[in-house]
PDB file of C-alpha atoms in Angstrom:
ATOM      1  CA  UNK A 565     -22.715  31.550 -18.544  1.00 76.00           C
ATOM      2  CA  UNK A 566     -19.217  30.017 -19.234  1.00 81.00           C
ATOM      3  CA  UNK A 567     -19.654  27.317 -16.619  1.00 84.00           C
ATOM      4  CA  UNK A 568     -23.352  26.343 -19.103  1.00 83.00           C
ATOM      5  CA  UNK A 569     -20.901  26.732 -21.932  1.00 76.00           C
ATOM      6  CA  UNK A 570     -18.197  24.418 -20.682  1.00 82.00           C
ATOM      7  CA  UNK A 571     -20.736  21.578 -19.770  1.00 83.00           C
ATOM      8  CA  UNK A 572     -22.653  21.959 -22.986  1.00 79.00           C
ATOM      9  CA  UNK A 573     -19.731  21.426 -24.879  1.00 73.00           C
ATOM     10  CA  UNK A 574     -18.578  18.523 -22.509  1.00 74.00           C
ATOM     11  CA  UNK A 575     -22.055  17.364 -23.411  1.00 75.00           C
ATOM     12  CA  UNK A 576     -21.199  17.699 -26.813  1.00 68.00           C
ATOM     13  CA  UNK A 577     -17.797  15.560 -26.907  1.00 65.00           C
ATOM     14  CA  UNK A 578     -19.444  12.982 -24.981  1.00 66.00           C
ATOM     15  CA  UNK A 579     -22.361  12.304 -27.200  1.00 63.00           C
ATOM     16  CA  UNK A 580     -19.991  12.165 -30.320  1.00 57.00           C
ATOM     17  CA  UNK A 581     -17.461   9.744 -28.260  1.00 57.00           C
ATOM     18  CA  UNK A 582     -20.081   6.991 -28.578  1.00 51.00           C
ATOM     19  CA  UNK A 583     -19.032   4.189 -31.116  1.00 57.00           C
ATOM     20  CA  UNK A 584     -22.609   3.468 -31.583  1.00 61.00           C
ATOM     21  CA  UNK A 585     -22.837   7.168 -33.119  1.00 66.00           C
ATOM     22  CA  UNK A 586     -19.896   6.501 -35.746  1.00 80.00           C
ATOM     23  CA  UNK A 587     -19.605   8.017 -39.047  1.00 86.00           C
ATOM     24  CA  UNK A 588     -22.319  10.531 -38.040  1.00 86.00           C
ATOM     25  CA  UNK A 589     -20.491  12.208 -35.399  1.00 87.00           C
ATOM     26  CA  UNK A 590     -16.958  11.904 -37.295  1.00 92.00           C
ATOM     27  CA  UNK A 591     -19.425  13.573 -39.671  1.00 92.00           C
ATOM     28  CA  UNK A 592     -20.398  16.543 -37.344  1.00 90.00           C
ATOM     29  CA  UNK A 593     -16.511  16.652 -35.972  1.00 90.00           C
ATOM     30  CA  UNK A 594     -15.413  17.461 -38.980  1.00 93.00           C
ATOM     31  CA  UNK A 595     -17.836  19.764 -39.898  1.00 92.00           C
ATOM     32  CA  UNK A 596     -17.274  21.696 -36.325  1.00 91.00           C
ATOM     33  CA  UNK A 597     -13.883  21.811 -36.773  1.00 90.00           C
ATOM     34  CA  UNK A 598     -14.206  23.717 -39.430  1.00 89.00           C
ATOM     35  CA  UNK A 599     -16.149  25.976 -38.802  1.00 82.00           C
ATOM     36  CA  UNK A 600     -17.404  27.142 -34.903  1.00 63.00           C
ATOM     37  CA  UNK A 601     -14.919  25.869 -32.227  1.00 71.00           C
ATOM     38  CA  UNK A 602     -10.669  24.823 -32.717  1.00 73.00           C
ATOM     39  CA  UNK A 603     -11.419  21.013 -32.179  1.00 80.00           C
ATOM     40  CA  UNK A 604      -8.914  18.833 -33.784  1.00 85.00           C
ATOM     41  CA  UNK A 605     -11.334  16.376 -35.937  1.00 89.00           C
ATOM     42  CA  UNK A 606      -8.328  13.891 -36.354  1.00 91.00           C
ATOM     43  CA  UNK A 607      -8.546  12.088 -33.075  1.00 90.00           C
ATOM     44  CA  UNK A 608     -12.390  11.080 -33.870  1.00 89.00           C
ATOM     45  CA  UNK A 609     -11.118   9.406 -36.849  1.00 93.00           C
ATOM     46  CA  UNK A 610      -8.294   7.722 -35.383  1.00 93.00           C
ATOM     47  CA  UNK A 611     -10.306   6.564 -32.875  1.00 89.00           C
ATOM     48  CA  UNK A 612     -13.168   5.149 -34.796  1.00 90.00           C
ATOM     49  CA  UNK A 613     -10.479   3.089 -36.949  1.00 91.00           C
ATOM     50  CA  UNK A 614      -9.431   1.624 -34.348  1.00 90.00           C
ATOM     51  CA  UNK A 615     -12.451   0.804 -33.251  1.00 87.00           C
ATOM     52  CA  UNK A 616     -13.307  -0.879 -36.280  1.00 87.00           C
ATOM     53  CA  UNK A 617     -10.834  -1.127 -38.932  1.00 89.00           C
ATOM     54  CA  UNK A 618     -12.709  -1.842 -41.888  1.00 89.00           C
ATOM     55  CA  UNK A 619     -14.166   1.738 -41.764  1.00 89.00           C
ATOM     56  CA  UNK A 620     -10.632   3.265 -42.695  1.00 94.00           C
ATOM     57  CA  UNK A 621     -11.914   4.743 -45.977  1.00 95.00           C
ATOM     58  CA  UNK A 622     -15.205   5.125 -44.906  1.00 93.00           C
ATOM     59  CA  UNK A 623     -13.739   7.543 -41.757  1.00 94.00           C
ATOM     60  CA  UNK A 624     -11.426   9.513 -44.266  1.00 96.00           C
ATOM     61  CA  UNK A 625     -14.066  10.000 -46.307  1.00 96.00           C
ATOM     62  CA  UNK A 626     -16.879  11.226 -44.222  1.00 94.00           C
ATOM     63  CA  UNK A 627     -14.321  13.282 -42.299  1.00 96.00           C
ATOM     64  CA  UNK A 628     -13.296  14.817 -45.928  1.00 97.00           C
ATOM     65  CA  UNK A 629     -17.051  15.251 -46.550  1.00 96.00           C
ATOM     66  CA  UNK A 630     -17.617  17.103 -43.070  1.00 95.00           C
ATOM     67  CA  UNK A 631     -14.554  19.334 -42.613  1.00 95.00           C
ATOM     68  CA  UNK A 632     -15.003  20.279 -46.663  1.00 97.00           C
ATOM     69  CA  UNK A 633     -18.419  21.101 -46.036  1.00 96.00           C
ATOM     70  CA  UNK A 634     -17.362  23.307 -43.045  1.00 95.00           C
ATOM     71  CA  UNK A 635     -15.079  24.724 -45.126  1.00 95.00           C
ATOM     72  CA  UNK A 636     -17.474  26.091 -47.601  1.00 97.00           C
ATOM     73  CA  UNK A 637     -19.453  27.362 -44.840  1.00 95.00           C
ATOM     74  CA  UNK A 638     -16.615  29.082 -44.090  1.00 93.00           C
ATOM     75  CA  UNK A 639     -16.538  30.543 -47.918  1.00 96.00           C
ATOM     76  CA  UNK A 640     -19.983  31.308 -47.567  1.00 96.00           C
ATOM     77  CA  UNK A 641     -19.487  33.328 -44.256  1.00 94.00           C
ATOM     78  CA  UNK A 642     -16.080  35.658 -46.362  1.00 93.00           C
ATOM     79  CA  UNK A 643     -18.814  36.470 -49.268  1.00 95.00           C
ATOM     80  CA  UNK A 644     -21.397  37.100 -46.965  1.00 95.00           C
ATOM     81  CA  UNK A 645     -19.219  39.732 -45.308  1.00 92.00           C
ATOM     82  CA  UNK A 646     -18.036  40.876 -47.772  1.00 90.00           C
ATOM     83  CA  UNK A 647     -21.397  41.844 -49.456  1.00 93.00           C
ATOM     84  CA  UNK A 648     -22.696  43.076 -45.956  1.00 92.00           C
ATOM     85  CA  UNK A 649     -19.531  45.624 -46.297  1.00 87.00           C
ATOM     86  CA  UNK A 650     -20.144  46.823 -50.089  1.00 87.00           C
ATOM     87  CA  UNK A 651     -24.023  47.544 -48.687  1.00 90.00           C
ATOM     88  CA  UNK A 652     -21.898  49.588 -45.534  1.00 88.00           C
ATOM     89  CA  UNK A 653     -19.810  51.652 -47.711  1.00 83.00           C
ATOM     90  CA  UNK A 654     -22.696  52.465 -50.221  1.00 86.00           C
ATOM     91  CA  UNK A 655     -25.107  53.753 -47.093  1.00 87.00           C
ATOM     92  CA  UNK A 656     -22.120  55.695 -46.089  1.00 81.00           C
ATOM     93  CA  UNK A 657     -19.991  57.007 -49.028  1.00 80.00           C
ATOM     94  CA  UNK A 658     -19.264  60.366 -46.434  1.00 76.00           C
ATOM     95  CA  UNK A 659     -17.197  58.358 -44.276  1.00 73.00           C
ATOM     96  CA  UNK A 660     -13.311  57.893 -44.917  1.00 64.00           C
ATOM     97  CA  UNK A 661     -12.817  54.026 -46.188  1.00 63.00           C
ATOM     98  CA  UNK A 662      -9.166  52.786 -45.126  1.00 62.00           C
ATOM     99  CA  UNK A 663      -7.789  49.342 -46.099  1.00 57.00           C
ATOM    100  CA  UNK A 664      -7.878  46.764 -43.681  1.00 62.00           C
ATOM    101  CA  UNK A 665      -4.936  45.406 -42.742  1.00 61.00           C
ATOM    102  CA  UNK A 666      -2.371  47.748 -44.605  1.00 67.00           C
ATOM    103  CA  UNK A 667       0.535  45.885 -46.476  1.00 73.00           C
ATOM    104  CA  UNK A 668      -0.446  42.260 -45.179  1.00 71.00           C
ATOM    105  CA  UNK A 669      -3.887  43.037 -46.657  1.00 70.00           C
ATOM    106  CA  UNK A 670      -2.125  43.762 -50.506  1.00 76.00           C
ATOM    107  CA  UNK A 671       0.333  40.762 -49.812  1.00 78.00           C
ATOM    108  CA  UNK A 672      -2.595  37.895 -48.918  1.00 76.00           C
ATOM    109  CA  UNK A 673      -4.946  39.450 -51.427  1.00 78.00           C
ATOM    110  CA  UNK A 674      -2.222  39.556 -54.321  1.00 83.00           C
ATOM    111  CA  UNK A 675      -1.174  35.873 -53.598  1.00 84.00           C
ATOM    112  CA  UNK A 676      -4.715  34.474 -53.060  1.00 83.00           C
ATOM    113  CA  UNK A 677      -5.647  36.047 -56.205  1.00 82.00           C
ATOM    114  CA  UNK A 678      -2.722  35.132 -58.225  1.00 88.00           C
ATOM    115  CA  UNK A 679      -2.722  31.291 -57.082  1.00 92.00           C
ATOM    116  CA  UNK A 680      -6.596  31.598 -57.272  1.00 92.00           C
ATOM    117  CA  UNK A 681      -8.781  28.279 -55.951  1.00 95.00           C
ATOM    118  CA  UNK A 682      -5.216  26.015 -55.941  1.00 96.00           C
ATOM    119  CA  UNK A 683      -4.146  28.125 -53.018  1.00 94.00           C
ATOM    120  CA  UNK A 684      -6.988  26.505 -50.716  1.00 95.00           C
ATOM    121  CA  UNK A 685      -5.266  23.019 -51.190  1.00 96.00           C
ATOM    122  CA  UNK A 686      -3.988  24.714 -47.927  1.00 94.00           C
ATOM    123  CA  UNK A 687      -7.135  24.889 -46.634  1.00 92.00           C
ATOM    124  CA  UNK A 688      -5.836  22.088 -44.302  1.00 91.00           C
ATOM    125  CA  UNK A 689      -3.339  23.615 -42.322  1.00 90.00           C
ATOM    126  CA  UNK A 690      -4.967  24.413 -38.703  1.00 83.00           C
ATOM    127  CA  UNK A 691      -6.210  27.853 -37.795  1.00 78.00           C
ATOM    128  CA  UNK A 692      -5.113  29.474 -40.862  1.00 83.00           C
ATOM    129  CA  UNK A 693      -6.987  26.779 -43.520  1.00 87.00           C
ATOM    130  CA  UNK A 694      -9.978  28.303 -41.891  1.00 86.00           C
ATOM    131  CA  UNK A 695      -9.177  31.795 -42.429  1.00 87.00           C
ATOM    132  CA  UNK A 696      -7.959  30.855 -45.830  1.00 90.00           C
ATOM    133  CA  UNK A 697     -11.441  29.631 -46.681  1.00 92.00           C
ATOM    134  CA  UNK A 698     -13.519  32.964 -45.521  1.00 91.00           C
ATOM    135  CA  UNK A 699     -10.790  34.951 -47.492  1.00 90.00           C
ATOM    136  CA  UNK A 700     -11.814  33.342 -50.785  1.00 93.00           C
ATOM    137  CA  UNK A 701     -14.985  34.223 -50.162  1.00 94.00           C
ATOM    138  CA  UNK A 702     -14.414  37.499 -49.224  1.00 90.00           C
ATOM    139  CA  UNK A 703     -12.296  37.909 -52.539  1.00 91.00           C
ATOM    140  CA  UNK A 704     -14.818  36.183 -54.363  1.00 93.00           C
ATOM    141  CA  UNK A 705     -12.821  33.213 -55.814  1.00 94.00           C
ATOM    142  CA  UNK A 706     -15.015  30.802 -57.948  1.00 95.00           C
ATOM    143  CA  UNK A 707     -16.843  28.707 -55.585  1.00 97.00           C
ATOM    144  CA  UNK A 708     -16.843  25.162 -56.917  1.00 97.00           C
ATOM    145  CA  UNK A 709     -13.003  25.221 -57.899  1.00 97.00           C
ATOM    146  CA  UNK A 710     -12.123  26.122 -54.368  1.00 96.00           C
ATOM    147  CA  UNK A 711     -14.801  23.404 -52.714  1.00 97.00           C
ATOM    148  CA  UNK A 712     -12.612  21.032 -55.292  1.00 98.00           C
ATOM    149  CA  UNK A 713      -9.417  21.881 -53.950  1.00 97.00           C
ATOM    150  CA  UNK A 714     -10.049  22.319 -50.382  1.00 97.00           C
ATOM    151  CA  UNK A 715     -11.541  18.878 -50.549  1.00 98.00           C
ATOM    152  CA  UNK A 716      -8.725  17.598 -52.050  1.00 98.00           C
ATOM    153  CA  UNK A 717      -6.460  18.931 -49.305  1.00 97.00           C
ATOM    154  CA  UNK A 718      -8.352  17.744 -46.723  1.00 96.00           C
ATOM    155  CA  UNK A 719      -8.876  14.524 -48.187  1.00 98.00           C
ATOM    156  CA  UNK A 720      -4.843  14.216 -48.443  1.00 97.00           C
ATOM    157  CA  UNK A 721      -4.671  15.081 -45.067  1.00 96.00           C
ATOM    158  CA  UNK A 722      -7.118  12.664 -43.471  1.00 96.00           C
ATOM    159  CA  UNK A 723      -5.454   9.549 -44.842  1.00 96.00           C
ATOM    160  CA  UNK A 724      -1.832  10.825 -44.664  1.00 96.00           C
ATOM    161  CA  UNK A 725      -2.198  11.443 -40.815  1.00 94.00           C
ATOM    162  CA  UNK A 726      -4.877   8.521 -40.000  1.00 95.00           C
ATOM    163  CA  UNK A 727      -2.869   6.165 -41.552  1.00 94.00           C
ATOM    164  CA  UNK A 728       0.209   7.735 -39.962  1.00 94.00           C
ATOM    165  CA  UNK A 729      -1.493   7.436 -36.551  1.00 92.00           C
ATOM    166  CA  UNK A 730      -2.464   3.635 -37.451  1.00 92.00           C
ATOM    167  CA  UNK A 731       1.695   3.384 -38.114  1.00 93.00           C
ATOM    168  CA  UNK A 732       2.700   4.616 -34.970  1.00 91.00           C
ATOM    169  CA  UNK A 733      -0.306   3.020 -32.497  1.00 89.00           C
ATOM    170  CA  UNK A 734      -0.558  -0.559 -33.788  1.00 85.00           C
ATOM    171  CA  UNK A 735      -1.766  -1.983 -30.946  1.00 75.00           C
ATOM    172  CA  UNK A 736      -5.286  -3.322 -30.640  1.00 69.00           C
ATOM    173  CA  UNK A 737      -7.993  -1.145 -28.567  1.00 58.00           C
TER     174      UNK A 737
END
């Protein structure tokens, strides 16, 4: 099973590595990154600049696009668990119901819900941007204020470090 795993995703990386593919699989990058496996979506857009130079702002923003995108997903996946949790406790009100996560639970859920959608500007930072996203849902922040900021984040993000990466790597391909 892993060894199908690994060369499906091998698969995977190989058919987006095309140049012929382009904004579609910086597109799906993005979007995975966010969402289903730790991939780094930064790389793909680096690399298709490169490639072809005059597709700087079209990279950042299709990245910005995906990785958003994946983001909400991951909104959509906090509320959904949310709800599936309320329906739990209602079909069993006989059973004891502890907080998750004891004080860290009070501290994250008082400072998410104090800074509200601005907090997922942060929605950027790897591994916990993620978990920041399926939080709001979970807490039920408003949806399209958070989509706003995490986009913005994101967006800051993409052409800080691609044209950071351009900076550093000038050489042709």
């Amino acid at each position: 099973m892993e060894a199908m795993l690994q060369s499906s995703v091998h698969w995977l990386l190989l058919t987006l590595a095309l140049p012929s593919v382009g904004l579609s699989a910086i597109f799906i990058v993005a979007l995975i990154s966010a969402t289903l496996l730790p991939l780094g979506s930064e790389p793909a857009v680096f690399g298709l600049v490169k490639i072809a130079p005059d597709m700087f702002w079209p990279a950042i923003l299709v990245a910005t696009l995906g990785n958003t995108t994946g983001g909400a997903i991951s909104y959509g996946m906090g509320l959904g668990a949310e709800k599936a949790y309320e329906r739990w406790r209602e079909k069993h009100p006989e059973k004891q119901h502890h907080k998750a996560g004891g004080r860290w639970h009070d501290y994250i859920s008082y400072w998410l819900h104090r800074l509200g959608p601005p907090a997922l500007f942060f929605s950027w930072v790897p591994v916990f941007g993620d978990l920041l996203c399926a939080v709001a849902g979970w807490l039920r922040l408003p949806f399209w204020p958070s989509v706003a900021y995490m986009a913005f984040g994101k967006f800051l993000r993409y052409a800080i470090m691609t044209a950071a990466l351009i900076w550093f790597f000038p050489g042709k391909v």
